[in-house]
Coordinates of N, CA, C and O in Angstrom, one line a residue:
M30 N -15.1 -189.7 12.5 CA -16.2 -189.7 13.4 C -15.9 -189.2 14.6 O -15.0 -189.4 15.3
I31 N -16.9 -188.6 15.2 CA -16.9 -187.8 16.6 C -17.3 -188.7 17.8 O -18.7 -189.0 17.5
K32 N -16.9 -188.9 19.0 CA -17.5 -189.7 19.7 C -17.3 -188.7 21.1 O -16.4 -188.3 21.5
I33 N -18.5 -188.5 21.6 CA -18.5 -187.6 22.7 C -19.0 -188.8 24.1 O -20.0 -189.2 24.0
Y34 N -18.5 -188.3 25.3 CA -18.6 -189.4 26.3 C -19.2 -188.3 27.4 O -18.9 -187.0 27.3
R35 N -19.2 -188.9 28.7 CA -19.6 -187.7 29.9 C -18.3 -187.1 30.4 O -17.5 -187.9 30.4
P36 N -18.3 -185.9 30.7 CA -17.0 -185.3 31.1 C -16.6 -185.5 32.5 O -15.7 -185.2 33.1
C37 N -17.6 -186.1 33.2 CA -17.5 -186.5 34.7 C -17.9 -188.0 35.2 O -18.3 -188.5 34.4
R38 N -17.8 -188.2 36.2 CA -18.1 -189.6 36.9 C -19.7 -189.5 36.9 O -20.5 -190.7 36.7
T39 N -20.5 -188.6 37.2 CA -21.6 -188.3 37.3 C -22.2 -188.6 36.1 O -21.6 -188.1 34.9
N40 N -23.4 -189.2 36.1 CA -24.1 -189.7 34.6 C -25.4 -188.8 34.4 O -26.1 -189.2 33.4
L41 N -25.6 -187.9 35.0 CA -27.0 -187.2 34.8 C -26.7 -185.9 34.3 O -26.1 -184.9 34.5
I42 N -27.7 -185.6 33.1 CA -27.5 -184.2 32.4 C -28.8 -183.4 32.9 O -30.0 -184.2 33.1
C43 N -28.6 -182.2 33.6 CA -29.8 -181.5 34.5 C -30.4 -180.6 33.5 O -31.3 -180.0 33.9
Q44 N -29.8 -180.2 32.3 CA -30.4 -179.3 31.2 C -29.8 -179.7 29.9 O -28.5 -179.8 29.9
T45 N -30.3 -179.4 29.0 CA -30.1 -179.8 27.4 C -30.1 -178.5 26.7 O -30.2 -177.2 27.5
Y46 N -29.8 -178.4 25.5 CA -29.7 -177.2 24.8 C -31.0 -176.9 23.9 O -31.9 -177.6 23.7
G47 N -30.9 -175.9 23.6 CA -32.2 -175.0 22.8 C -33.6 -174.8 23.8 O -33.4 -175.1 25.0
V48 N -34.5 -174.2 23.1 CA -35.5 -173.6 23.8 C -36.3 -175.0 24.2 O -36.8 -174.9 25.5
T49 N -36.4 -176.1 23.6 CA -37.1 -177.2 24.2 C -36.3 -178.0 25.5 O -36.9 -178.5 26.3
G50 N -35.1 -177.8 25.4 CA -34.0 -178.3 26.3 C -34.0 -177.4 27.6 O -33.4 -178.0 28.3
T51 N -34.3 -176.4 27.5 CA -33.9 -175.3 28.5 C -34.9 -175.3 29.5 O -36.3 -175.3 29.2
I52 N -34.8 -175.2 30.7 CA -35.8 -175.2 31.9 C -36.3 -173.7 31.8 O -35.7 -172.8 31.6
P53 N -37.8 -173.9 31.6 CA -38.7 -172.7 31.3 C -38.2 -171.4 32.1 O -38.4 -170.2 31.7
S54 N -38.2 -171.7 33.5 CA -38.1 -170.6 34.2 C -36.9 -169.6 33.9 O -36.5 -168.9 34.5
M55 N -35.8 -170.6 33.3 CA -34.5 -169.9 32.9 C -34.3 -169.0 31.6 O -33.6 -168.4 31.3
I56 N -35.6 -169.0 31.0 CA -35.6 -168.5 29.5 C -35.6 -166.9 29.7 O -34.7 -166.4 28.9
P57 N -36.1 -166.1 30.6 CA -35.9 -164.8 30.8 C -34.3 -164.4 31.1 O -33.9 -163.4 30.6
F58 N -34.0 -165.3 31.8 CA -32.2 -165.0 32.3 C -31.3 -165.2 30.8 O -30.5 -164.4 30.5
Y59 N -31.6 -166.1 30.1 CA -30.9 -166.3 28.9 C -31.4 -165.1 27.9 O -30.3 -164.7 27.2
N60 N -32.5 -164.7 27.8 CA -32.9 -163.7 26.8 C -32.2 -162.3 27.3 O -31.7 -161.6 26.6
K61 N -32.0 -162.0 28.8 CA -31.7 -161.0 29.3 C -30.2 -160.9 28.8 O -29.3 -159.5 28.6
I62 N -29.3 -161.9 28.6 CA -27.8 -162.0 28.4 C -27.8 -162.1 26.7 O -26.7 -162.4 26.4
G63 N -28.8 -162.2 26.0 CA -28.6 -162.0 24.7 C -29.0 -163.5 24.0 O -28.6 -163.8 22.9
L64 N -29.5 -164.4 24.8 CA -29.2 -165.7 24.0 C -30.9 -166.1 24.1 O -31.5 -165.7 24.9
K65 N -31.4 -166.8 23.0 CA -32.7 -167.4 23.1 C -32.8 -168.7 24.1 O -34.0 -168.8 24.6
A66 N -31.7 -169.3 24.4 CA -32.0 -170.6 25.4 C -30.8 -171.0 25.6 O -29.6 -170.3 25.3
H67 N -30.7 -172.0 26.4 CA -29.5 -172.6 27.0 C -28.4 -173.3 25.6 O -29.3 -173.6 24.8
T68 N -27.4 -173.2 25.8 CA -26.5 -173.3 24.5 C -25.9 -174.7 24.5 O -24.8 -174.9 23.6
G69 N -25.9 -175.4 25.6 CA -25.1 -176.8 25.5 C -25.9 -177.9 26.8 O -27.1 -177.7 26.7
F70 N -25.1 -178.8 27.1 CA -25.6 -179.7 28.0 C -24.8 -179.3 29.4 O -23.8 -179.1 29.5
D71 N -25.7 -179.5 30.5 CA -25.2 -179.3 31.9 C -25.4 -180.6 32.7 O -26.2 -181.5 32.5
F72 N -24.0 -181.1 33.0 CA -23.9 -182.5 33.6 C -23.7 -181.9 35.2 O -23.0 -181.3 35.7
T73 N -24.6 -182.8 36.0 CA -24.5 -182.9 37.7 C -23.1 -183.4 38.0 O -22.3 -183.9 37.3
V74 N -22.4 -182.4 39.2 CA -21.2 -183.0 39.6 C -21.2 -183.2 40.8 O -22.2 -182.7 41.5
A75 N -20.4 -184.1 41.6 CA -20.3 -184.4 42.9 C -19.3 -183.6 43.6 O -18.4 -183.2 43.1
C76 N -20.0 -183.1 44.6 CA -19.2 -182.0 45.5 C -19.2 -182.7 46.8 O -20.0 -183.2 47.4
K77 N -18.2 -182.2 47.8 CA -18.1 -182.7 49.2 C -19.0 -181.9 50.2 O -19.3 -182.3 51.2
D78 N -19.8 -180.9 49.6 CA -20.8 -180.2 50.4 C -21.7 -179.5 49.5 O -21.5 -179.7 48.5
N79 N -22.7 -178.9 50.0 CA -23.7 -178.0 49.4 C -23.5 -176.7 49.3 O -24.3 -175.9 48.9
Q80 N -22.3 -176.1 49.5 CA -21.8 -174.8 49.4 C -22.0 -174.3 47.7 O -22.2 -175.3 46.8
V81 N -22.2 -173.1 47.5 CA -22.7 -172.5 46.4 C -21.2 -172.4 45.6 O -20.7 -172.8 44.5
R82 N -20.2 -172.0 46.2 CA -18.8 -171.8 45.8 C -18.0 -172.8 46.5 O -18.3 -173.1 47.9
H83 N -17.2 -173.7 45.9 CA -16.6 -175.0 46.4 C -15.2 -174.8 46.8 O -14.7 -175.7 47.4
G84 N -14.4 -174.1 46.1 CA -12.9 -174.0 46.4 C -12.0 -175.2 46.0 O -11.3 -175.7 46.8
G85 N -12.6 -175.7 45.0 CA -12.0 -177.1 44.5 C -12.5 -178.4 44.9 O -11.7 -179.2 45.2
Q86 N -13.7 -178.2 45.5 CA -14.1 -179.5 46.4 C -15.1 -180.3 45.6 O -15.7 -181.1 46.1
C87 N -15.3 -179.8 44.3 CA -16.1 -180.8 43.4 C -15.1 -181.8 42.5 O -13.8 -181.6 42.6
E88 N -15.7 -182.8 41.7 CA -15.3 -183.6 41.3 C -14.3 -183.3 39.9 O -14.7 -182.0 39.6
Q89 N -13.4 -183.9 39.6 CA -12.5 -183.6 38.4 C -13.5 -183.8 36.9 O -14.4 -184.5 37.0
L90 N -12.9 -182.9 36.0 CA -13.5 -183.2 34.9 C -12.7 -183.5 33.7 O -11.7 -183.1 34.0
Y91 N -13.0 -184.3 32.6 CA -11.9 -184.8 31.9 C -12.5 -184.6 30.4 O -13.6 -184.3 30.1
A92 N -11.4 -184.7 29.8 CA -11.4 -184.5 28.0 C -12.3 -185.6 27.8 O -12.3 -186.8 28.1
N93 N -13.6 -185.2 27.4 CA -14.7 -186.3 27.1 C -14.9 -186.4 25.5 O -16.0 -187.1 25.4
V94 N -14.0 -186.2 24.5 CA -14.3 -186.3 23.0 C -13.1 -186.9 22.3 O -11.9 -186.5 22.5
I95 N -13.6 -187.6 21.3 CA -12.7 -188.3 20.3 C -13.1 -187.4 19.3 O -14.1 -187.6 18.7
G96 N -12.1 -186.6 18.6 CA -12.7 -185.6 17.5 C -12.2 -186.1 16.3 O -11.7 -187.4 16.1
S97 N -12.5 -185.2 15.3 CA -11.8 -186.0 13.9 C -10.1 -185.5 13.9 O -9.9 -184.1 13.3
G98 N -9.4 -186.3 14.4 CA -8.3 -185.7 14.5 C -7.8 -185.1 15.9 O -8.6 -185.3 16.7
D99 N -6.7 -184.7 16.1 CA -6.1 -184.2 17.4 C -7.1 -183.0 17.7 O -7.7 -182.4 17.0
L100 N -7.3 -183.0 19.1 CA -8.2 -181.8 19.7 C -7.1 -180.8 20.3 O -6.1 -181.3 20.9
T101 N -7.1 -179.7 20.0 CA -6.0 -178.7 20.4 C -6.9 -177.5 21.0 O -7.8 -177.1 20.8
V102 N -6.1 -177.1 22.3 CA -6.8 -176.2 23.2 C -6.5 -174.8 22.4 O -5.6 -174.8 22.0
T103 N -7.6 -174.0 22.3 CA -7.4 -172.7 21.7 C -7.7 -171.5 22.6 O -7.6 -170.5 22.2
Y104 N -8.5 -172.1 24.0 CA -8.7 -170.9 24.8 C -8.9 -171.6 26.1 O -9.6 -172.5 26.4
V105 N -8.2 -170.7 26.9 CA -8.1 -171.1 28.5 C -8.5 -169.9 29.2 O -7.4 -168.9 29.2
A106 N -9.5 -169.5 29.6 CA -9.6 -168.2 30.2 C -11.1 -168.0 31.1 O -11.7 -169.1 31.5
R107 N -11.1 -166.8 31.6 CA -12.3 -166.5 32.6 C -13.2 -165.4 31.9 O -12.6 -164.4 31.4
T108 N -14.6 -165.5 31.4 CA -15.5 -164.6 31.3 C -16.4 -164.5 32.2 O -16.7 -165.1 33.2
E109 N -17.2 -163.1 32.4 CA -18.1 -162.8 33.5 C -19.5 -163.8 33.3 O -19.7 -164.2 34.2
E110 N -19.6 -164.0 32.2 CA -20.9 -164.8 31.7 C -20.6 -166.4 32.1 O -21.4 -166.8 32.7
S111 N -19.5 -167.0 31.5 CA -19.3 -168.5 31.7 C -18.2 -168.7 32.9 O -18.0 -170.0 33.0
G112 N -17.7 -168.1 33.2 CA -16.6 -168.4 34.4 C -15.5 -168.8 33.9 O -15.0 -168.3 32.4
Y113 N -14.7 -169.8 34.3 CA -13.6 -170.4 33.9 C -14.1 -171.3 32.8 O -14.6 -172.3 33.2
G114 N -13.3 -171.4 31.7 CA -13.5 -172.4 30.5 C -12.2 -172.5 29.7 O -11.3 -172.1 29.6
I115 N -12.7 -173.5 28.9 CA -11.8 -174.4 28.0 C -12.4 -174.5 26.6 O -13.6 -174.9 26.6
I116 N -11.7 -174.1 25.6 CA -12.2 -174.3 24.2 C -11.0 -175.2 23.5 O -10.0 -174.6 23.6
A117 N -11.5 -176.1 22.8 CA -10.7 -176.9 22.0 C -11.3 -177.1 20.6 O -12.5 -177.2 20.4
I118 N -10.5 -177.5 19.6 CA -11.1 -177.5 18.2 C -10.4 -178.8 17.6 O -9.3 -179.1 18.2
D119 N -11.0 -179.6 16.7 CA -10.2 -180.7 16.2 C -9.9 -180.3 14.7 O -10.0 -179.2 14.3
E120 N -9.2 -181.3 13.8 CA -8.7 -180.9 12.8 C -9.7 -180.5 11.6 O -9.4 -180.0 10.6
M121 N -11.0 -180.8 12.0 CA -12.3 -180.4 11.0 C -12.7 -179.2 11.3 O -13.8 -178.8 10.9
W122 N -12.2 -178.4 12.4 CA -12.7 -177.2 13.0 C -14.1 -177.3 13.9 O -14.9 -176.3 13.9
N123 N -14.2 -178.5 14.4 CA -15.4 -178.9 15.3 C -14.8 -178.3 16.5 O -13.9 -178.3 16.9
K124 N -16.0 -177.5 17.0 CA -15.4 -176.7 18.4 C -16.1 -177.3 19.8 O -17.3 -177.9 19.5
F125 N -15.4 -177.5 20.8 CA -15.9 -178.2 22.1 C -15.6 -177.2 23.2 O -14.4 -176.6 23.2
L126 N -16.3 -177.0 23.9 CA -16.4 -175.9 24.9 C -16.8 -176.6 26.4 O -17.6 -177.3 26.6
W127 N -16.2 -176.2 27.6 CA -16.3 -176.5 28.8 C -16.2 -175.4 29.6 O -15.4 -174.6 29.5
W128 N -17.3 -175.2 30.6 CA -17.5 -174.0 31.2 C -17.7 -174.4 32.7 O -18.1 -175.2 33.1
H129 N -17.6 -173.3 33.5 CA -18.0 -173.0 35.0 C -17.0 -173.7 36.0 O -17.1 -174.1 37.2
F130 N -15.8 -174.0 35.2 CA -14.5 -174.8 36.3 C -14.3 -174.0 37.7 O -14.5 -172.8 37.3
D131 N -14.0 -174.7 38.4 CA -13.5 -173.7 39.9 C -12.0 -173.7 39.6 O -11.6 -172.5 40.0
I132 N -11.4 -174.7 39.2 CA -9.8 -174.8 38.9 C -9.8 -175.5 37.3 O -10.2 -176.4 37.2
I133 N -8.9 -174.7 36.6 CA -8.6 -175.3 35.4 C -7.1 -176.0 35.7 O -6.1 -175.3 36.3
D134 N -6.9 -177.0 35.2 CA -5.6 -177.9 35.4 C -4.4 -177.1 34.9 O -4.6 -176.5 33.8
P135 N -3.4 -177.0 35.9 CA -2.1 -176.0 35.1 C -1.5 -176.9 34.1 O -0.8 -175.9 33.4
L136 N -1.7 -178.0 34.0 CA -1.2 -178.4 32.5 C -2.2 -178.2 31.3 O -1.5 -178.8 30.1
I137 N -3.4 -177.5 31.3 CA -3.9 -177.1 30.2 C -3.6 -175.7 29.8 O -3.8 -174.8 30.8
Y138 N -3.4 -175.6 28.6 CA -2.6 -174.3 28.2 C -3.1 -174.6 26.5 O -3.4 -175.3 25.6
V139 N -3.2 -173.1 25.9 CA -3.6 -172.7 24.6 C -2.3 -173.7 23.8 O -1.2 -173.6 24.1
G140 N -2.9 -174.6 22.9 CA -1.9 -175.2 22.1 C -1.5 -176.7 22.7 O -1.2 -177.6 21.7
K141 N -2.0 -176.9 23.6 CA -2.1 -178.3 24.3 C -3.0 -179.2 23.5 O -3.9 -179.0 23.1
K142 N -2.5 -180.4 23.2 CA -3.3 -181.7 22.6 C -3.9 -182.5 23.6 O -3.5 -182.9 24.6
L143 N -5.3 -182.3 23.3 CA -6.1 -183.1 24.3 C -6.4 -184.6 23.9 O -6.6 -184.7 22.9
K144 N -6.3 -185.5 25.0 CA -6.5 -186.9 24.8 C -7.6 -187.3 25.6 O -7.8 -186.8 26.5
L145 N -8.5 -188.4 25.1 CA -9.8 -188.7 25.8 C -9.2 -189.1 27.1 O -8.1 -189.7 27.3
G146 N -9.9 -188.6 28.3 CA -9.6 -188.7 29.5 C -8.4 -187.8 30.2 O -8.4 -187.8 31.5
D147 N -7.9 -186.9 29.5 CA -7.1 -186.0 30.1 C -8.1 -185.1 30.9 O -9.0 -184.7 30.8
V148 N -7.2 -184.9 32.5 CA -8.0 -184.2 33.5 C -7.7 -182.7 33.0 O -6.8 -182.1 32.4
L149 N -9.1 -182.0 32.8 CA -9.2 -180.4 32.5 C -9.1 -179.7 33.9 O -8.5 -178.6 33.6
G150 N -9.8 -180.2 34.7 CA -9.8 -179.2 35.9 C -11.1 -179.6 37.0 O -11.3 -181.0 36.8
V151 N -11.1 -178.7 37.8 CA -12.3 -179.1 39.1 C -13.5 -178.6 38.5 O -13.4 -177.2 38.2
A152 N -14.7 -179.2 38.5 CA -16.0 -178.3 38.5 C -16.3 -177.4 39.3 O -15.7 -177.5 40.4
G153 N -16.9 -176.7 39.1 CA -17.3 -175.3 39.8 C -18.4 -174.8 39.6 O -19.4 -175.1 38.9
N154 N -18.5 -173.8 39.8 CA -19.8 -172.7 40.0 C -19.6 -171.1 39.5 O -19.9 -170.3 40.0
T155 N -18.5 -170.9 38.6 CA -18.0 -169.8 38.2 C -18.5 -169.1 37.2 O -19.4 -169.8 36.3
G156 N -18.7 -167.7 36.9 CA -19.5 -167.0 36.0 C -21.1 -166.8 36.4 O -21.5 -167.0 37.6
M157 N -22.1 -166.8 35.6 CA -23.4 -166.8 35.7 C -23.9 -168.4 35.5 O -24.7 -168.6 35.1
S158 N -23.7 -168.8 36.9 CA -24.0 -170.2 37.2 C -25.0 -170.3 38.4 O -24.7 -169.3 39.3
F159 N -25.7 -171.4 38.6 CA -26.9 -171.5 39.6 C -26.3 -172.9 40.1 O -27.4 -173.7 40.1
G160 N -25.2 -173.0 40.6 CA -25.0 -174.1 41.3 C -23.8 -175.1 40.5 O -23.5 -174.9 39.3
S161 N -22.8 -175.7 41.1 CA -21.8 -176.2 40.6 C -22.2 -177.5 39.4 O -23.4 -178.1 39.7
H162 N -21.6 -177.5 38.4 CA -22.0 -178.4 37.2 C -20.8 -178.2 36.2 O -20.2 -177.2 36.2
C163 N -20.7 -179.1 35.1 CA -20.1 -178.9 33.9 C -21.1 -178.7 32.8 O -21.9 -179.1 32.4
H164 N -20.8 -177.5 32.2 CA -21.4 -176.9 30.9 C -20.5 -177.6 29.7 O -19.3 -177.1 29.7
F165 N -21.0 -178.3 29.0 CA -20.5 -178.8 27.7 C -21.2 -178.2 26.6 O -22.3 -178.6 26.4
E166 N -20.3 -177.9 25.3 CA -20.9 -177.5 24.2 C -20.0 -178.1 22.9 O -18.9 -178.3 23.2
Y167 N -20.9 -178.6 21.9 CA -20.2 -179.0 20.7 C -20.9 -178.2 19.6 O -22.1 -178.2 19.3
H168 N -19.8 -177.8 18.9 CA -20.4 -177.0 17.7 C -19.6 -177.5 16.5 O -18.4 -177.5 16.3
P169 N -20.4 -178.1 15.6 CA -19.8 -178.4 14.2 C -19.4 -177.5 13.2 O -20.0 -176.7 13.6

């Protein structure tokens, strides 16, 4: 059984996934980058100010999943579209993704086993993002 919790202290989801969960004015943006709609859940995050780039001034993000067995980090990198991100899989090959970090914790690396509550990094606004938040995806 998989349990998913919020990845940060803030409890608000500002955008969900799929065409019905995507902010309508954002559909053209997603279409432009080859997607039909938003692909995950966006969680609001607390930041010290209202700047677009925060330099590590937003709240920490945490591993928010109890998977089917151990969660193992398979990817830690930066892409132009998604910014700094982490991908992990469990023993049943379920995939979990976190994107738009300002800072990824230096203790997160490919091969690391994640436990619920492990610090992943600091929320941010990297990649093609419109304000600091945590983008989370689950792919069974």
